[in-house]
mmCIF file of C-alpha atoms in Angstrom:
data_model
loop_
_atom_site.group_PDB
_atom_site.id
_atom_site.type_symbol
_atom_site.label_atom_id
_atom_site.label_comp_id
_atom_site.label_asym_id
_atom_site.label_seq_id
_atom_site.Cartn_x
_atom_site.Cartn_y
_atom_site.Cartn_z
ATOM 1 C CA UNK A 1 110.913 106.732 98.919
ATOM 2 C CA UNK A 2 110.713 107.785 102.568
ATOM 3 C CA UNK A 3 110.674 111.215 104.250
ATOM 4 C CA UNK A 4 114.085 112.569 105.205
ATOM 5 C CA UNK A 5 114.998 114.581 108.299
ATOM 6 C CA UNK A 6 117.672 117.134 107.424
ATOM 7 C CA UNK A 7 119.918 117.271 110.455
ATOM 8 C CA UNK A 8 122.352 119.931 109.281
ATOM 9 C CA UNK A 9 122.963 122.349 106.444
ATOM 10 C CA UNK A 10 123.311 125.972 105.440
ATOM 11 C CA UNK A 11 125.833 128.791 105.431
ATOM 12 C CA UNK A 12 127.106 130.784 108.387
ATOM 13 C CA UNK A 13 128.566 134.258 108.597
ATOM 14 C CA UNK A 14 131.947 135.632 109.527
ATOM 15 C CA UNK A 15 132.141 135.899 113.310
ATOM 16 C CA UNK A 16 132.011 139.563 114.324
ATOM 17 C CA UNK A 17 135.195 139.311 116.388
ATOM 18 C CA UNK A 18 135.489 143.072 116.911
ATOM 19 C CA UNK A 19 132.034 143.338 118.513
ATOM 20 C CA UNK A 20 132.587 140.149 120.500
ATOM 21 C CA UNK A 21 135.865 141.509 121.910
ATOM 22 C CA UNK A 22 134.165 144.794 122.846
ATOM 23 C CA UNK A 23 131.448 142.803 124.648
ATOM 24 C CA UNK A 24 134.114 140.987 126.693
ATOM 25 C CA UNK A 25 135.570 144.369 127.654
ATOM 26 C CA UNK A 26 132.168 145.958 128.328
ATOM 27 C CA UNK A 27 131.138 143.085 130.594
ATOM 28 C CA UNK A 28 134.330 143.452 132.601
ATOM 29 C CA UNK A 29 134.991 139.760 131.968
ATOM 30 C CA UNK A 30 138.356 138.095 132.429
ATOM 31 C CA UNK A 31 140.276 138.997 129.255
ATOM 32 C CA UNK A 32 142.734 136.180 129.989
ATOM 33 C CA UNK A 33 139.977 133.575 129.604
ATOM 34 C CA UNK A 34 140.581 131.168 126.725
ATOM 35 C CA UNK A 35 137.643 132.424 124.620
ATOM 36 C CA UNK A 36 138.589 136.077 125.196
ATOM 37 C CA UNK A 37 142.199 135.425 124.166
ATOM 38 C CA UNK A 38 141.052 133.598 121.034
ATOM 39 C CA UNK A 39 138.615 136.401 120.178
ATOM 40 C CA UNK A 40 141.340 139.038 120.629
ATOM 41 C CA UNK A 41 143.755 137.014 118.468
ATOM 42 C CA UNK A 42 141.155 136.662 115.707
ATOM 43 C CA UNK A 43 140.307 140.390 115.880
ATOM 44 C CA UNK A 44 143.992 141.334 115.632
ATOM 45 C CA UNK A 45 144.538 138.945 112.705
ATOM 46 C CA UNK A 46 141.458 140.352 110.966
ATOM 47 C CA UNK A 47 142.716 143.931 111.451
ATOM 48 C CA UNK A 48 146.138 142.970 110.064
ATOM 49 C CA UNK A 49 144.549 141.344 106.991
ATOM 50 C CA UNK A 50 142.249 144.350 106.573
ATOM 51 C CA UNK A 51 145.238 146.688 106.415
ATOM 52 C CA UNK A 52 147.357 144.350 104.276
ATOM 53 C CA UNK A 53 144.563 143.997 101.697
ATOM 54 C CA UNK A 54 143.708 147.724 101.795
ATOM 55 C CA UNK A 55 140.023 147.061 102.484
ATOM 56 C CA UNK A 56 139.325 150.708 103.444
ATOM 57 C CA UNK A 57 138.341 151.274 99.821
ATOM 58 C CA UNK A 58 135.559 148.687 100.119
ATOM 59 C CA UNK A 59 134.063 149.434 103.559
ATOM 60 C CA UNK A 60 134.361 152.538 105.716
ATOM 61 C CA UNK A 61 135.136 150.426 108.801
ATOM 62 C CA UNK A 62 136.048 146.769 109.352
ATOM 63 C CA UNK A 63 132.954 146.382 111.540
ATOM 64 C CA UNK A 64 130.762 147.219 108.524
ATOM 65 C CA UNK A 65 132.071 144.229 106.578
ATOM 66 C CA UNK A 66 131.452 141.884 109.508
ATOM 67 C CA UNK A 67 127.898 143.199 109.962
ATOM 68 C CA UNK A 68 127.265 142.828 106.215
ATOM 69 C CA UNK A 69 128.419 139.215 106.456
ATOM 70 C CA UNK A 70 125.783 138.615 109.126
ATOM 71 C CA UNK A 71 123.101 140.213 106.930
ATOM 72 C CA UNK A 72 124.193 138.050 103.978
ATOM 73 C CA UNK A 73 123.960 135.033 106.283
ATOM 74 C CA UNK A 74 120.247 135.813 106.711
ATOM 75 C CA UNK A 75 119.694 136.113 102.955
ATOM 76 C CA UNK A 76 121.391 132.755 102.415
ATOM 77 C CA UNK A 77 119.388 131.192 105.255
ATOM 78 C CA UNK A 78 116.158 132.415 103.584
ATOM 79 C CA UNK A 79 117.244 130.718 100.354
ATOM 80 C CA UNK A 80 118.033 127.557 102.309
ATOM 81 C CA UNK A 81 114.541 127.636 103.880
ATOM 82 C CA UNK A 82 113.085 127.909 100.352
ATOM 83 C CA UNK A 83 115.011 124.818 99.252
ATOM 84 C CA UNK A 84 114.135 122.794 102.350
ATOM 85 C CA UNK A 85 110.494 123.832 102.703
ATOM 86 C CA UNK A 86 109.728 123.337 98.986
ATOM 87 C CA UNK A 87 110.878 119.707 99.052
ATOM 88 C CA UNK A 88 108.000 117.410 100.101
ATOM 89 C CA UNK A 89 110.426 114.579 100.925
ATOM 90 C CA UNK A 90 112.004 116.575 103.756
ATOM 91 C CA UNK A 91 109.937 116.048 106.895
ATOM 92 C CA UNK A 92 111.994 118.215 109.250
ATOM 93 C CA UNK A 93 114.982 120.484 109.578
ATOM 94 C CA UNK A 94 117.211 120.948 112.608
ATOM 95 C CA UNK A 95 118.748 124.391 113.031
ATOM 96 C CA UNK A 96 122.312 123.772 114.070
ATOM 97 C CA UNK A 97 124.294 126.493 115.722
ATOM 98 C CA UNK A 98 121.795 128.727 117.499
ATOM 99 C CA UNK A 99 124.838 130.494 118.935
ATOM 100 C CA UNK A 100 128.261 131.302 117.496
ATOM 101 C CA UNK A 101 129.640 128.507 119.655
ATOM 102 C CA UNK A 102 133.004 127.000 118.907
ATOM 103 C CA UNK A 103 134.086 130.539 117.978
ATOM 104 C CA UNK A 104 132.508 130.282 114.529
ATOM 105 C CA UNK A 105 129.939 132.409 112.719
ATOM 106 C CA UNK A 106 127.353 129.707 112.071
ATOM 107 C CA UNK A 107 124.769 130.765 114.651
ATOM 108 C CA UNK A 108 121.818 133.132 114.487
ATOM 109 C CA UNK A 109 122.917 134.605 117.841
ATOM 110 C CA UNK A 110 126.243 136.272 118.409
ATOM 111 C CA UNK A 111 128.508 134.826 121.087
ATOM 112 C CA UNK A 112 127.035 137.270 123.654
ATOM 113 C CA UNK A 113 123.438 136.097 122.983
ATOM 114 C CA UNK A 114 122.354 138.959 120.723
ATOM 115 C CA UNK A 115 120.391 138.312 117.541
ATOM 116 C CA UNK A 116 122.396 138.880 114.389
ATOM 117 C CA UNK A 117 120.868 141.619 112.189
ATOM 118 C CA UNK A 118 117.741 140.209 110.523
ATOM 119 C CA UNK A 119 118.065 136.700 112.009
ATOM 120 C CA UNK A 120 114.916 136.824 114.134
ATOM 121 C CA UNK A 121 112.730 137.803 111.166
ATOM 122 C CA UNK A 122 114.450 135.264 108.912
ATOM 123 C CA UNK A 123 113.651 132.400 111.296
ATOM 124 C CA UNK A 124 110.074 133.588 111.781
ATOM 125 C CA UNK A 125 109.532 133.655 108.029
ATOM 126 C CA UNK A 126 111.424 130.426 107.406
ATOM 127 C CA UNK A 127 109.402 128.401 109.909
ATOM 128 C CA UNK A 128 106.038 130.001 109.201
ATOM 129 C CA UNK A 129 103.408 127.264 108.943
ATOM 130 C CA UNK A 130 102.281 128.652 105.560
ATOM 131 C CA UNK A 131 104.805 130.322 103.242
ATOM 132 C CA UNK A 132 105.763 130.642 99.616
ATOM 133 C CA UNK A 133 109.130 129.188 98.649
ATOM 134 C CA UNK A 134 110.542 131.003 95.615
ATOM 135 C CA UNK A 135 113.224 129.418 93.466
ATOM 136 C CA UNK A 136 114.787 131.242 90.504
ATOM 137 C CA UNK A 137 117.079 129.736 87.852
ATOM 138 C CA UNK A 138 119.603 130.941 86.995
ATOM 139 C CA UNK A 139 120.306 132.971 90.143
ATOM 140 C CA UNK A 140 122.434 135.451 88.163
ATOM 141 C CA UNK A 141 121.929 136.647 84.619
ATOM 142 C CA UNK A 142 121.900 139.543 82.201
ATOM 143 C CA UNK A 143 119.086 141.756 80.911
ATOM 144 C CA UNK A 144 117.061 139.851 78.352
ATOM 145 C CA UNK A 145 118.177 136.446 79.629
ATOM 146 C CA UNK A 146 115.227 134.109 80.303
ATOM 147 C CA UNK A 147 114.703 132.969 83.885
ATOM 148 C CA UNK A 148 112.593 130.233 85.425
ATOM 149 C CA UNK A 149 110.623 131.068 88.566
ATOM 150 C CA UNK A 150 109.132 128.295 90.677
ATOM 151 C CA UNK A 151 106.770 129.082 93.535
ATOM 152 C CA UNK A 152 105.999 126.255 95.988
ATOM 153 C CA UNK A 153 103.463 126.643 98.779
ATOM 154 C CA UNK A 154 104.662 125.133 102.059
ATOM 155 C CA UNK A 155 101.557 124.364 104.108
ATOM 156 C CA UNK A 156 101.721 122.572 107.442
ATOM 157 C CA UNK A 157 98.024 121.681 107.547
ATOM 158 C CA UNK A 158 97.007 125.306 108.090
ATOM 159 C CA UNK A 159 95.123 125.823 104.834
ATOM 160 C CA UNK A 160 92.389 123.224 104.352
ATOM 161 C CA UNK A 161 91.943 121.477 100.994
ATOM 162 C CA UNK A 162 90.464 123.759 98.353
ATOM 163 C CA UNK A 163 91.288 126.318 95.686
ATOM 164 C CA UNK A 164 93.035 129.578 96.504
ATOM 165 C CA UNK A 165 93.643 132.539 94.183
ATOM 166 C CA UNK A 166 97.304 133.272 93.480
ATOM 167 C CA UNK A 167 98.943 136.290 91.841
ATOM 168 C CA UNK A 168 102.616 136.117 90.865
ATOM 169 C CA UNK A 169 104.591 139.174 89.780
ATOM 170 C CA UNK A 170 108.145 139.856 88.705
ATOM 171 C CA UNK A 171 109.115 143.506 88.986
ATOM 172 C CA UNK A 172 111.951 145.486 87.483
ATOM 173 C CA UNK A 173 113.109 149.084 87.191
ATOM 174 C CA UNK A 174 109.984 149.991 85.184
ATOM 175 C CA UNK A 175 107.516 148.220 87.456
ATOM 176 C CA UNK A 176 105.739 144.932 86.723
ATOM 177 C CA UNK A 177 107.695 142.991 84.081
ATOM 178 C CA UNK A 178 105.578 139.833 84.217
ATOM 179 C CA UNK A 179 102.391 138.748 85.959
ATOM 180 C CA UNK A 180 100.288 135.612 86.135
ATOM 181 C CA UNK A 181 97.089 134.905 88.015
ATOM 182 C CA UNK A 182 96.161 131.337 88.740
ATOM 183 C CA UNK A 183 94.862 129.062 91.503
ATOM 184 C CA UNK A 184 96.643 126.973 94.088
ATOM 185 C CA UNK A 185 94.793 123.682 94.429
ATOM 186 C CA UNK A 186 95.273 121.886 97.732
ATOM 187 C CA UNK A 187 93.951 118.338 97.330
ATOM 188 C CA UNK A 188 92.302 116.215 99.995
ATOM 189 C CA UNK A 189 94.974 114.265 101.886
ATOM 190 C CA UNK A 190 95.526 110.669 100.920
ATOM 191 C CA UNK A 191 94.247 107.958 103.236
#
């Protein structure tokens, strides 16, 4: 019955321990420092698991898998923004983990204060004052399986009350598979 502030939530990525270790070396930092030792230990453990599981058949290099994890993190964060921004009972959202602090992959910055691939654009889109939140159910399916698409307009008092034309399209391999044109009606705010 009351607005809720969401203090924490979402999905992180795998920490790119190989890049982080190379940054320690490149900076000429003390490689005996606690964080450097932990990073080196994690990178060595990752390399051992990579070889043990024969991952060369999946990715050309271990670094590629870690970078892909960071890209997937952005896709999942976009979905999380859709869920949060489409819910009118949520009045705010705190981004936890700006940095991969605590030697985890939850941040949008790597340990050495570099943006993860796509993170900057994801945050800009996610916090845009006006944005469409798209929700699809089920998330996975087969050809011919019906889906439900919900589009919610998140508007932080940017668009004034009124009617706005809306076009919604679902595309597939052959182009537009479904289209609907309608209006978004933004009512006058309640007293």
